[in-house]
mmCIF file of C-alpha atoms in Angstrom:
data_model
loop_
_atom_site.group_PDB
_atom_site.id
_atom_site.type_symbol
_atom_site.label_atom_id
_atom_site.label_comp_id
_atom_site.label_asym_id
_atom_site.label_seq_id
_atom_site.Cartn_x
_atom_site.Cartn_y
_atom_site.Cartn_z
ATOM 1 C CA MET A 1 95.596 140.883 133.653
ATOM 2 C CA THR A 2 93.287 142.174 130.625
ATOM 3 C CA PRO A 3 89.316 141.585 131.739
ATOM 4 C CA ARG A 4 87.015 139.070 130.130
ATOM 5 C CA LYS A 5 84.643 141.278 127.439
ATOM 6 C CA PRO A 6 81.299 140.199 127.977
ATOM 7 C CA THR A 7 79.647 138.251 125.664
ATOM 8 C CA LEU A 8 75.898 137.629 124.337
ATOM 9 C CA HIS A 9 75.816 134.536 126.344
ATOM 10 C CA ASP A 10 76.011 136.653 129.900
ATOM 11 C CA VAL A 11 73.712 139.446 128.744
ATOM 12 C CA ALA A 12 71.013 136.121 128.104
ATOM 13 C CA ALA A 13 71.804 134.560 131.168
ATOM 14 C CA ALA A 14 71.913 138.043 133.527
ATOM 15 C CA ALA A 15 68.785 139.104 131.664
ATOM 16 C CA GLY A 16 66.612 135.806 131.777
ATOM 17 C CA VAL A 17 65.923 135.266 128.268
ATOM 18 C CA SER A 18 67.478 132.648 125.908
ATOM 19 C CA ILE A 19 70.453 133.551 123.509
ATOM 20 C CA ALA A 20 68.247 133.911 120.494
ATOM 21 C CA ALA A 21 65.866 136.595 122.204
ATOM 22 C CA ALA A 22 69.231 138.542 123.767
ATOM 23 C CA SER A 23 70.101 138.988 120.005
ATOM 24 C CA PHE A 24 67.005 139.896 118.320
ATOM 25 C CA ALA A 25 66.604 142.506 121.280
ATOM 26 C CA LEU A 26 70.076 143.814 120.586
ATOM 27 C CA ARG A 27 69.897 144.202 117.171
ATOM 28 C CA ASP A 28 66.245 145.794 117.469
ATOM 29 C CA LYS A 29 64.706 142.916 115.391
ATOM 30 C CA PRO A 30 60.956 141.575 115.739
ATOM 31 C CA GLY A 31 60.033 138.347 117.955
ATOM 32 C CA VAL A 32 60.801 139.704 120.807
ATOM 33 C CA SER A 33 58.187 142.148 123.350
ATOM 34 C CA PRO A 34 59.064 145.462 124.128
ATOM 35 C CA GLU A 35 59.756 144.518 127.942
ATOM 36 C CA THR A 36 62.173 142.338 127.203
ATOM 37 C CA ARG A 37 64.180 144.648 124.529
ATOM 38 C CA GLU A 38 64.115 147.093 127.537
ATOM 39 C CA ARG A 39 65.924 144.530 129.736
ATOM 40 C CA VAL A 40 68.199 143.183 127.542
ATOM 41 C CA LEU A 41 69.330 146.985 126.691
ATOM 42 C CA ALA A 42 69.282 147.879 130.581
ATOM 43 C CA VAL A 43 71.705 144.635 131.039
ATOM 44 C CA ALA A 44 73.699 145.026 127.696
ATOM 45 C CA ARG A 45 74.595 148.465 129.203
ATOM 46 C CA ASP A 46 75.331 147.310 132.873
ATOM 47 C CA LEU A 47 77.609 144.835 131.483
ATOM 48 C CA GLY A 48 79.533 146.958 128.878
ATOM 49 C CA TYR A 49 78.175 145.192 126.316
ATOM 50 C CA ALA A 50 78.647 145.970 122.820
ATOM 51 C CA VAL A 51 77.248 144.818 119.511
ATOM 52 C CA ASN A 52 79.616 144.319 116.001
ATOM 53 C CA VAL A 53 78.218 142.832 114.087
ATOM 54 C CA PRO A 54 80.549 142.345 110.357
ATOM 55 C CA ALA A 55 78.055 143.523 107.695
ATOM 56 C CA ARG A 56 79.796 141.603 104.698
ATOM 57 C CA SER A 57 78.241 139.360 102.416
ATOM 58 C CA LEU A 58 78.901 137.636 98.803
ATOM 59 C CA ARG A 59 78.179 140.687 96.753
ATOM 60 C CA THR A 60 81.096 140.670 95.974
ATOM 61 C CA ALA A 61 82.507 137.523 95.667
ATOM 62 C CA ARG A 62 86.092 136.271 94.441
ATOM 63 C CA TYR A 63 85.817 132.582 93.745
ATOM 64 C CA GLY A 64 81.917 131.697 93.719
ATOM 65 C CA ALA A 65 81.927 129.176 96.818
ATOM 66 C CA ILE A 66 81.307 128.877 100.261
ATOM 67 C CA GLY A 67 82.419 126.723 102.881
ATOM 68 C CA LEU A 68 80.840 124.327 104.643
ATOM 69 C CA HIS A 69 81.583 123.374 108.264
ATOM 70 C CA LEU A 70 79.555 120.206 109.647
ATOM 71 C CA PRO A 71 80.236 119.349 112.812
ATOM 72 C CA PRO A 72 82.724 115.868 113.533
ATOM 73 C CA GLY A 73 80.428 112.666 113.276
ATOM 74 C CA THR A 74 77.565 114.357 112.137
ATOM 75 C CA THR A 75 78.038 113.161 107.942
ATOM 76 C CA ARG A 76 75.668 110.030 108.603
ATOM 77 C CA LEU A 77 73.302 111.646 110.374
ATOM 78 C CA PRO A 78 69.671 112.686 108.508
ATOM 79 C CA TYR A 79 69.318 115.874 110.003
ATOM 80 C CA TYR A 80 72.410 117.376 108.584
ATOM 81 C CA THR A 81 72.549 115.817 105.393
ATOM 82 C CA GLU A 82 68.973 117.314 104.885
ATOM 83 C CA PHE A 83 70.977 120.666 106.323
ATOM 84 C CA ALA A 84 74.208 120.079 103.495
ATOM 85 C CA PHE A 85 71.527 120.000 101.062
ATOM 86 C CA GLY A 86 69.551 122.435 101.403
ATOM 87 C CA VAL A 87 72.845 124.330 101.308
ATOM 88 C CA VAL A 88 73.642 122.782 98.222
ATOM 89 C CA ASP A 89 69.952 123.517 96.597
ATOM 90 C CA ALA A 90 69.870 127.125 97.520
ATOM 91 C CA ALA A 91 73.589 127.770 96.677
ATOM 92 C CA ASP A 92 73.244 126.952 93.115
ATOM 93 C CA ARG A 93 69.777 128.842 92.308
ATOM 94 C CA LEU A 94 72.047 131.600 92.607
ATOM 95 C CA GLY A 95 75.266 130.290 90.830
ATOM 96 C CA LEU A 96 77.822 129.323 93.508
ATOM 97 C CA SER A 97 79.592 126.162 94.375
ATOM 98 C CA VAL A 98 79.679 124.839 98.242
ATOM 99 C CA ILE A 99 82.985 122.699 99.507
ATOM 100 C CA LEU A 100 82.114 120.461 102.229
ATOM 101 C CA LEU A 101 85.739 121.137 104.807
ATOM 102 C CA PRO A 102 87.187 118.098 106.122
ATOM 103 C CA HIS A 103 87.642 117.339 109.849
ATOM 104 C CA ARG A 104 90.875 118.393 111.240
ATOM 105 C CA ASP A 105 92.391 117.826 114.452
ATOM 106 C CA PRO A 106 90.467 119.007 116.988
ATOM 107 C CA ASP A 107 93.639 121.199 118.430
ATOM 108 C CA ASP A 108 94.756 122.364 114.773
ATOM 109 C CA ALA A 109 93.969 126.381 114.571
ATOM 110 C CA SER A 110 95.852 126.454 110.834
ATOM 111 C CA PRO A 111 93.722 128.475 108.535
ATOM 112 C CA PRO A 112 91.732 126.721 106.651
ATOM 113 C CA THR A 113 93.216 126.041 102.301
ATOM 114 C CA ALA A 114 90.030 126.061 100.944
ATOM 115 C CA PHE A 115 89.404 129.491 98.027
ATOM 116 C CA VAL A 116 85.538 130.166 99.395
ATOM 117 C CA ASP A 117 84.246 133.651 99.763
ATOM 118 C CA GLY A 118 82.676 132.865 103.415
ATOM 119 C CA TYR A 119 81.372 130.216 105.465
ATOM 120 C CA ILE A 120 78.303 128.385 106.736
ATOM 121 C CA VAL A 121 78.844 126.712 110.378
ATOM 122 C CA VAL A 122 76.229 124.759 112.039
ATOM 123 C CA ASP A 123 75.963 124.155 115.447
ATOM 124 C CA ALA A 124 79.707 124.865 115.990
ATOM 125 C CA THR A 125 81.539 125.661 119.553
ATOM 126 C CA THR A 126 84.564 128.079 119.857
ATOM 127 C CA GLU A 127 86.367 125.197 121.868
ATOM 128 C CA ASP A 128 86.709 124.013 118.087
ATOM 129 C CA ALA A 129 89.851 125.032 116.701
ATOM 130 C CA GLY A 130 88.956 125.150 113.608
ATOM 131 C CA ILE A 131 85.955 126.470 113.952
ATOM 132 C CA ARG A 132 88.504 129.883 115.618
ATOM 133 C CA ALA A 133 90.451 129.495 112.471
ATOM 134 C CA ILE A 134 87.117 129.934 110.131
ATOM 135 C CA LEU A 135 86.635 133.048 112.208
ATOM 136 C CA ASP A 136 89.698 134.536 111.949
ATOM 137 C CA THR A 137 89.910 134.383 108.020
ATOM 138 C CA GLY A 138 88.197 137.305 107.929
ATOM 139 C CA ARG A 139 85.625 136.277 105.519
ATOM 140 C CA PRO A 140 81.855 136.211 106.692
ATOM 141 C CA VAL A 141 80.589 133.484 108.677
ATOM 142 C CA VAL A 142 77.140 132.997 109.015
ATOM 143 C CA SER A 143 76.049 129.987 111.781
ATOM 144 C CA SER A 144 72.949 127.627 111.744
ATOM 145 C CA GLU A 145 72.235 128.333 115.762
ATOM 146 C CA GLN A 146 74.350 130.908 117.709
ATOM 147 C CA LEU A 147 77.602 130.486 118.093
ATOM 148 C CA LEU A 148 78.413 130.914 121.878
ATOM 149 C CA GLY A 149 80.646 133.555 122.915
ATOM 150 C CA ALA A 150 81.294 134.767 119.031
ATOM 151 C CA GLU A 151 77.710 136.314 118.015
ATOM 152 C CA ASP A 152 79.299 139.712 117.460
ATOM 153 C CA ARG A 153 81.932 138.017 114.818
ATOM 154 C CA VAL A 154 79.465 135.977 112.339
ATOM 155 C CA ALA A 155 77.638 138.267 109.667
ATOM 156 C CA GLY A 156 74.508 136.663 110.106
ATOM 157 C CA SER A 157 72.612 133.077 111.946
ATOM 158 C CA VAL A 158 69.386 131.556 112.005
ATOM 159 C CA VAL A 159 68.501 129.878 115.093
ATOM 160 C CA SER A 160 65.605 127.752 115.779
ATOM 161 C CA ASP A 161 62.811 128.559 118.339
ATOM 162 C CA HIS A 162 64.426 125.878 120.781
ATOM 163 C CA GLY A 163 62.910 126.985 123.527
ATOM 164 C CA THR A 164 58.776 127.079 122.222
ATOM 165 C CA ALA A 165 59.380 123.938 120.214
ATOM 166 C CA THR A 166 61.103 122.297 123.786
ATOM 167 C CA ARG A 167 58.038 123.484 126.126
ATOM 168 C CA GLU A 168 55.867 122.225 123.039
ATOM 169 C CA LEU A 169 56.804 118.544 123.415
ATOM 170 C CA LEU A 170 56.612 118.736 126.797
ATOM 171 C CA ASP A 171 53.346 119.619 126.957
ATOM 172 C CA HIS A 172 52.142 117.195 124.202
ATOM 173 C CA LEU A 173 53.422 114.852 126.769
ATOM 174 C CA ALA A 174 51.787 115.699 129.649
ATOM 175 C CA ALA A 175 48.717 116.272 127.482
ATOM 176 C CA GLN A 176 49.048 112.393 126.682
ATOM 177 C CA GLY A 177 48.938 112.023 130.345
ATOM 178 C CA ALA A 178 52.886 112.522 131.903
ATOM 179 C CA ARG A 179 53.509 113.101 134.792
ATOM 180 C CA ARG A 180 57.151 112.592 135.320
ATOM 181 C CA ILE A 181 58.975 113.474 132.008
ATOM 182 C CA ALA A 182 62.949 112.787 131.884
ATOM 183 C CA MET A 183 65.291 113.901 129.166
ATOM 184 C CA LEU A 184 68.522 112.421 127.935
ATOM 185 C CA LEU A 185 70.493 115.946 126.909
ATOM 186 C CA PRO A 186 73.226 116.601 124.492
ATOM 187 C CA PRO A 187 76.434 117.578 125.960
ATOM 188 C CA GLU A 188 77.102 120.847 126.886
ATOM 189 C CA GLY A 189 79.219 124.000 124.614
ATOM 190 C CA THR A 190 75.970 124.682 121.952
ATOM 191 C CA ALA A 191 73.270 127.105 121.698
ATOM 192 C CA TRP A 192 70.922 124.238 121.002
ATOM 193 C CA SER A 193 71.681 122.314 124.209
ATOM 194 C CA HIS A 194 71.460 125.458 126.592
ATOM 195 C CA ASP A 195 67.965 126.557 125.225
ATOM 196 C CA VAL A 196 66.392 122.471 125.183
ATOM 197 C CA THR A 197 68.121 122.388 128.387
ATOM 198 C CA ARG A 198 66.824 125.557 130.105
ATOM 199 C CA ALA A 199 63.299 125.291 128.682
ATOM 200 C CA TYR A 200 62.876 121.220 130.546
ATOM 201 C CA GLU A 201 64.281 122.906 133.803
ATOM 202 C CA GLU A 202 62.365 125.711 133.607
ATOM 203 C CA TRP A 203 59.015 124.053 132.267
ATOM 204 C CA THR A 204 59.255 120.674 134.897
ATOM 205 C CA ALA A 205 59.947 123.022 137.496
ATOM 206 C CA GLY A 206 56.987 125.358 137.026
ATOM 207 C CA ARG A 207 54.792 122.657 137.690
ATOM 208 C CA GLY A 208 56.824 121.844 141.249
ATOM 209 C CA GLY A 209 58.607 119.267 139.795
ATOM 210 C CA ILE A 210 62.476 117.778 139.371
ATOM 211 C CA PRO A 211 64.386 118.165 136.208
ATOM 212 C CA LEU A 212 65.685 114.117 136.173
ATOM 213 C CA SER A 213 68.464 113.648 132.793
ATOM 214 C CA ARG A 214 71.208 112.743 131.767
ATOM 215 C CA ARG A 215 74.082 114.122 129.268
ATOM 216 C CA ILE A 216 74.725 111.580 126.080
ATOM 217 C CA GLY A 217 76.884 112.064 123.575
ATOM 218 C CA PHE A 218 76.455 114.474 120.358
ATOM 219 C CA VAL A 219 76.624 111.522 117.752
ATOM 220 C CA PRO A 220 75.355 109.118 120.723
ATOM 221 C CA VAL A 221 76.440 105.214 120.797
ATOM 222 C CA PRO A 222 73.495 103.074 121.598
ATOM 223 C CA ASP A 223 76.040 101.486 125.104
ATOM 224 C CA GLU A 224 75.730 105.098 126.480
ATOM 225 C CA VAL A 225 71.828 105.260 125.072
ATOM 226 C CA ALA A 226 70.889 102.614 126.970
ATOM 227 C CA ALA A 227 72.372 103.345 130.271
ATOM 228 C CA ALA A 228 71.235 106.615 130.124
ATOM 229 C CA MET A 229 67.072 105.024 129.538
ATOM 230 C CA SER A 230 68.184 102.652 132.777
ATOM 231 C CA GLU A 231 68.992 105.439 134.302
ATOM 232 C CA VAL A 232 66.038 107.400 134.369
ATOM 233 C CA MET A 233 63.116 104.578 133.198
ATOM 234 C CA GLY A 234 62.548 103.649 136.903
ATOM 235 C CA GLU A 235 61.574 107.188 137.763
ATOM 236 C CA ALA A 236 59.691 108.382 134.554
ATOM 237 C CA ASP A 237 56.722 107.781 132.836
ATOM 238 C CA ALA A 238 57.849 109.719 129.529
ATOM 239 C CA VAL A 239 61.502 110.255 128.156
ATOM 240 C CA VAL A 240 62.819 112.642 125.431
ATOM 241 C CA VAL A 241 65.726 111.592 123.690
ATOM 242 C CA ALA A 242 67.855 115.062 122.046
ATOM 243 C CA PRO A 243 70.821 114.250 120.013
ATOM 244 C CA SER A 244 70.006 112.273 116.956
ATOM 245 C CA GLY A 245 70.103 109.014 116.586
ATOM 246 C CA SER A 246 68.870 108.139 119.963
ATOM 247 C CA ALA A 247 65.535 106.695 118.946
ATOM 248 C CA VAL A 248 66.182 103.065 118.052
ATOM 249 C CA PRO A 249 68.600 102.046 120.950
ATOM 250 C CA ALA A 250 66.124 104.282 123.237
ATOM 251 C CA LEU A 251 62.929 101.796 121.495
ATOM 252 C CA ALA A 252 65.562 98.737 122.068
ATOM 253 C CA ALA A 253 66.297 99.676 126.059
ATOM 254 C CA ALA A 254 62.628 100.081 127.097
ATOM 255 C CA SER A 255 61.773 96.946 125.030
ATOM 256 C CA ARG A 256 64.520 95.072 127.432
ATOM 257 C CA ALA A 257 63.410 96.374 130.332
ATOM 258 C CA GLY A 258 59.309 95.156 130.033
ATOM 259 C CA ARG A 259 58.299 98.791 129.150
ATOM 260 C CA THR A 260 55.842 98.982 126.391
ATOM 261 C CA VAL A 261 56.148 102.345 124.633
ATOM 262 C CA GLY A 262 53.229 104.278 123.554
ATOM 263 C CA GLU A 263 51.944 102.550 126.440
ATOM 264 C CA ASP A 264 52.975 102.554 130.110
ATOM 265 C CA LEU A 265 55.988 104.374 128.615
ATOM 266 C CA LEU A 266 55.709 107.340 126.361
ATOM 267 C CA LEU A 267 59.225 108.052 124.296
ATOM 268 C CA ALA A 268 59.393 111.310 121.900
ATOM 269 C CA ALA A 269 62.613 112.465 119.881
ATOM 270 C CA TYR A 270 63.537 115.964 119.555
ATOM 271 C CA VAL A 271 65.444 115.820 116.042
ATOM 272 C CA ASP A 272 62.996 114.108 113.481
ATOM 273 C CA GLU A 273 64.709 111.787 111.213
ATOM 274 C CA PRO A 274 63.145 109.612 108.492
ATOM 275 C CA LEU A 275 63.002 106.683 110.236
ATOM 276 C CA HIS A 276 61.073 107.157 113.122
ATOM 277 C CA ALA A 277 58.161 107.161 111.154
ATOM 278 C CA LEU A 278 58.891 103.601 109.831
ATOM 279 C CA LEU A 279 60.223 102.074 113.556
ATOM 280 C CA THR A 280 57.388 99.966 115.496
ATOM 281 C CA PRO A 281 55.904 102.074 117.297
ATOM 282 C CA THR A 282 56.192 105.116 115.216
ATOM 283 C CA VAL A 283 57.753 108.124 117.160
ATOM 284 C CA THR A 284 57.273 111.411 118.278
ATOM 285 C CA ALA A 285 59.512 113.738 117.059
ATOM 286 C CA LEU A 286 60.022 117.578 116.508
ATOM 287 C CA ASP A 287 60.802 118.061 112.741
ATOM 288 C CA LEU A 288 63.544 120.492 112.308
ATOM 289 C CA GLN A 289 63.431 120.711 108.825
ATOM 290 C CA PRO A 290 66.683 121.288 108.083
ATOM 291 C CA ARG A 291 66.767 121.496 104.416
ATOM 292 C CA GLU A 292 64.919 124.759 105.062
ATOM 293 C CA VAL A 293 67.215 125.946 108.015
ATOM 294 C CA GLY A 294 70.309 125.427 105.193
ATOM 295 C CA ALA A 295 69.045 127.124 102.571
ATOM 296 C CA MET A 296 67.799 129.893 104.882
ATOM 297 C CA CYS A 297 71.565 130.103 105.488
ATOM 298 C CA LEU A 298 73.146 130.437 102.025
ATOM 299 C CA GLU A 299 70.358 133.248 101.678
ATOM 300 C CA VAL A 300 71.612 134.853 104.361
ATOM 301 C CA LEU A 301 75.537 134.558 103.510
ATOM 302 C CA ALA A 302 74.507 135.576 100.236
ATOM 303 C CA GLY A 303 72.530 139.121 100.726
ATOM 304 C CA ASP A 304 69.183 138.345 99.475
ATOM 305 C CA ALA A 305 67.525 137.698 102.814
ATOM 306 C CA ALA A 306 65.732 140.519 104.322
ATOM 307 C CA GLU A 307 67.236 139.855 107.809
ATOM 308 C CA ARG A 308 70.847 138.483 108.829
ATOM 309 C CA PHE A 309 69.230 137.395 111.935
ATOM 310 C CA ARG A 310 66.506 134.554 111.164
ATOM 311 C CA VAL A 311 64.160 132.554 113.439
ATOM 312 C CA HIS A 312 62.816 129.125 112.676
ATOM 313 C CA HIS A 313 60.035 127.640 113.920
ATOM 314 C CA PRO A 314 60.515 123.547 114.302
ATOM 315 C CA LEU A 315 57.248 121.293 113.800
ATOM 316 C CA LEU A 316 55.682 118.876 116.693
ATOM 317 C CA ARG A 317 55.001 115.218 114.317
ATOM 318 C CA ALA A 318 53.287 113.402 117.254
ATOM 319 C CA ARG A 319 53.096 109.604 116.134
ATOM 320 C CA ALA A 320 51.958 106.275 118.277
ATOM 321 C CA SER A 321 55.061 106.321 120.576
ATOM 322 C CA THR A 322 53.376 109.388 122.388
ATOM 323 C CA GLY A 323 49.902 107.384 122.413
ATOM 324 C CA ALA A 324 49.401 109.702 119.404
ATOM 325 C CA ALA A 325 48.554 107.254 116.701
ATOM 326 C CA GLY A 326 45.073 108.167 115.260
ATOM 327 C CA ARG A 327 44.932 111.713 115.919
ATOM 328 C CA GLY A 328 45.555 115.182 114.741
ATOM 329 C CA SER A 329 44.885 116.658 110.560
ATOM 330 C CA GLY A 330 46.444 112.818 109.093
ATOM 331 C CA SER A 331 49.381 112.986 107.183
ATOM 332 C CA GLY A 332 52.528 115.499 107.600
ATOM 333 C CA ALA A 333 55.543 115.823 105.978
ATOM 334 C CA GLY A 334 56.976 113.230 108.760
ATOM 335 C CA GLY A 335 54.873 110.066 107.146
ATOM 336 C CA ALA A 336 51.532 108.541 107.998
ATOM 337 C CA GLY A 337 48.915 109.469 110.790
ATOM 338 C CA ASN A 338 51.113 112.248 111.964
ATOM 339 C CA THR A 339 49.720 115.493 114.276
ATOM 340 C CA GLU A 340 51.394 118.536 112.793
ATOM 341 C CA THR A 341 52.079 121.615 114.473
ATOM 342 C CA ALA A 342 53.528 125.023 114.222
ATOM 343 C CA ARG A 343 54.588 128.003 116.136
ATOM 344 C CA GLY A 344 55.113 131.512 114.466
#
């Protein structure tokens, strides 16, 4: 049997760093300390990991179009629609068209039929046969977030610093008085899920606690959010709901349980949405700035970015659901009365 080739995920795990940090260290990009870079390089040598990133871009485009692949079931979620608009706006500035690729049967590995010069994929996984088919076309692919198991097959990527963002959000909850923070996490398989889970578990363990988490769907339904909330609320005084679309059912579940969000239960969403500034109470969240990230992906694919591997830093929007109403610097992009902070 042919031995499995080590992946970037293997290097990151062995070196004790995030996937993004390992990627940047291996490609000698800024953003990691010299000590981290040396540790990652040493681990890569020991594992026999070799970097082999395609260098193609759209400078030799034939069709003047790119294909955009969104995760199944996400076209109604604000993050992904904003991401798509960011791609379209940036493409328009360069005279390119964008084709939104249809979702096929998860087991359908037939080649895509779109006449495009390259692809942008977001929150993708190689468990999806459609993603594997896109990689097999030989055309350049840029990923929003690392494409676990296929990091060496993409021409570039734009990653959010989920580790720092998660710790910042947890620090905010702790500063607001939370002592037992639970988290509703997305399914395993994506770089986003990996980085958020790891940051939460390390942050909790670093304070002598035991993680209290549940996995819910990538596109969750209200009943599963309510069930997960019921399982953690008895032990927690704060809950972070990670998958997009979770805040409304989480608020409803807390109300049914007799909890007052913003007072005896703090609640935060990992992915900000316009609705969060309109709810009662308004919901604290991380603004991942999807429109900007979408534009960055297009710029990387088109060869207009100075770096083919870029890190984006989410913003914390602190609102009433974590007891932050009336504090901070005034209005932010997510609604009135936000406390807005940025890293980097």
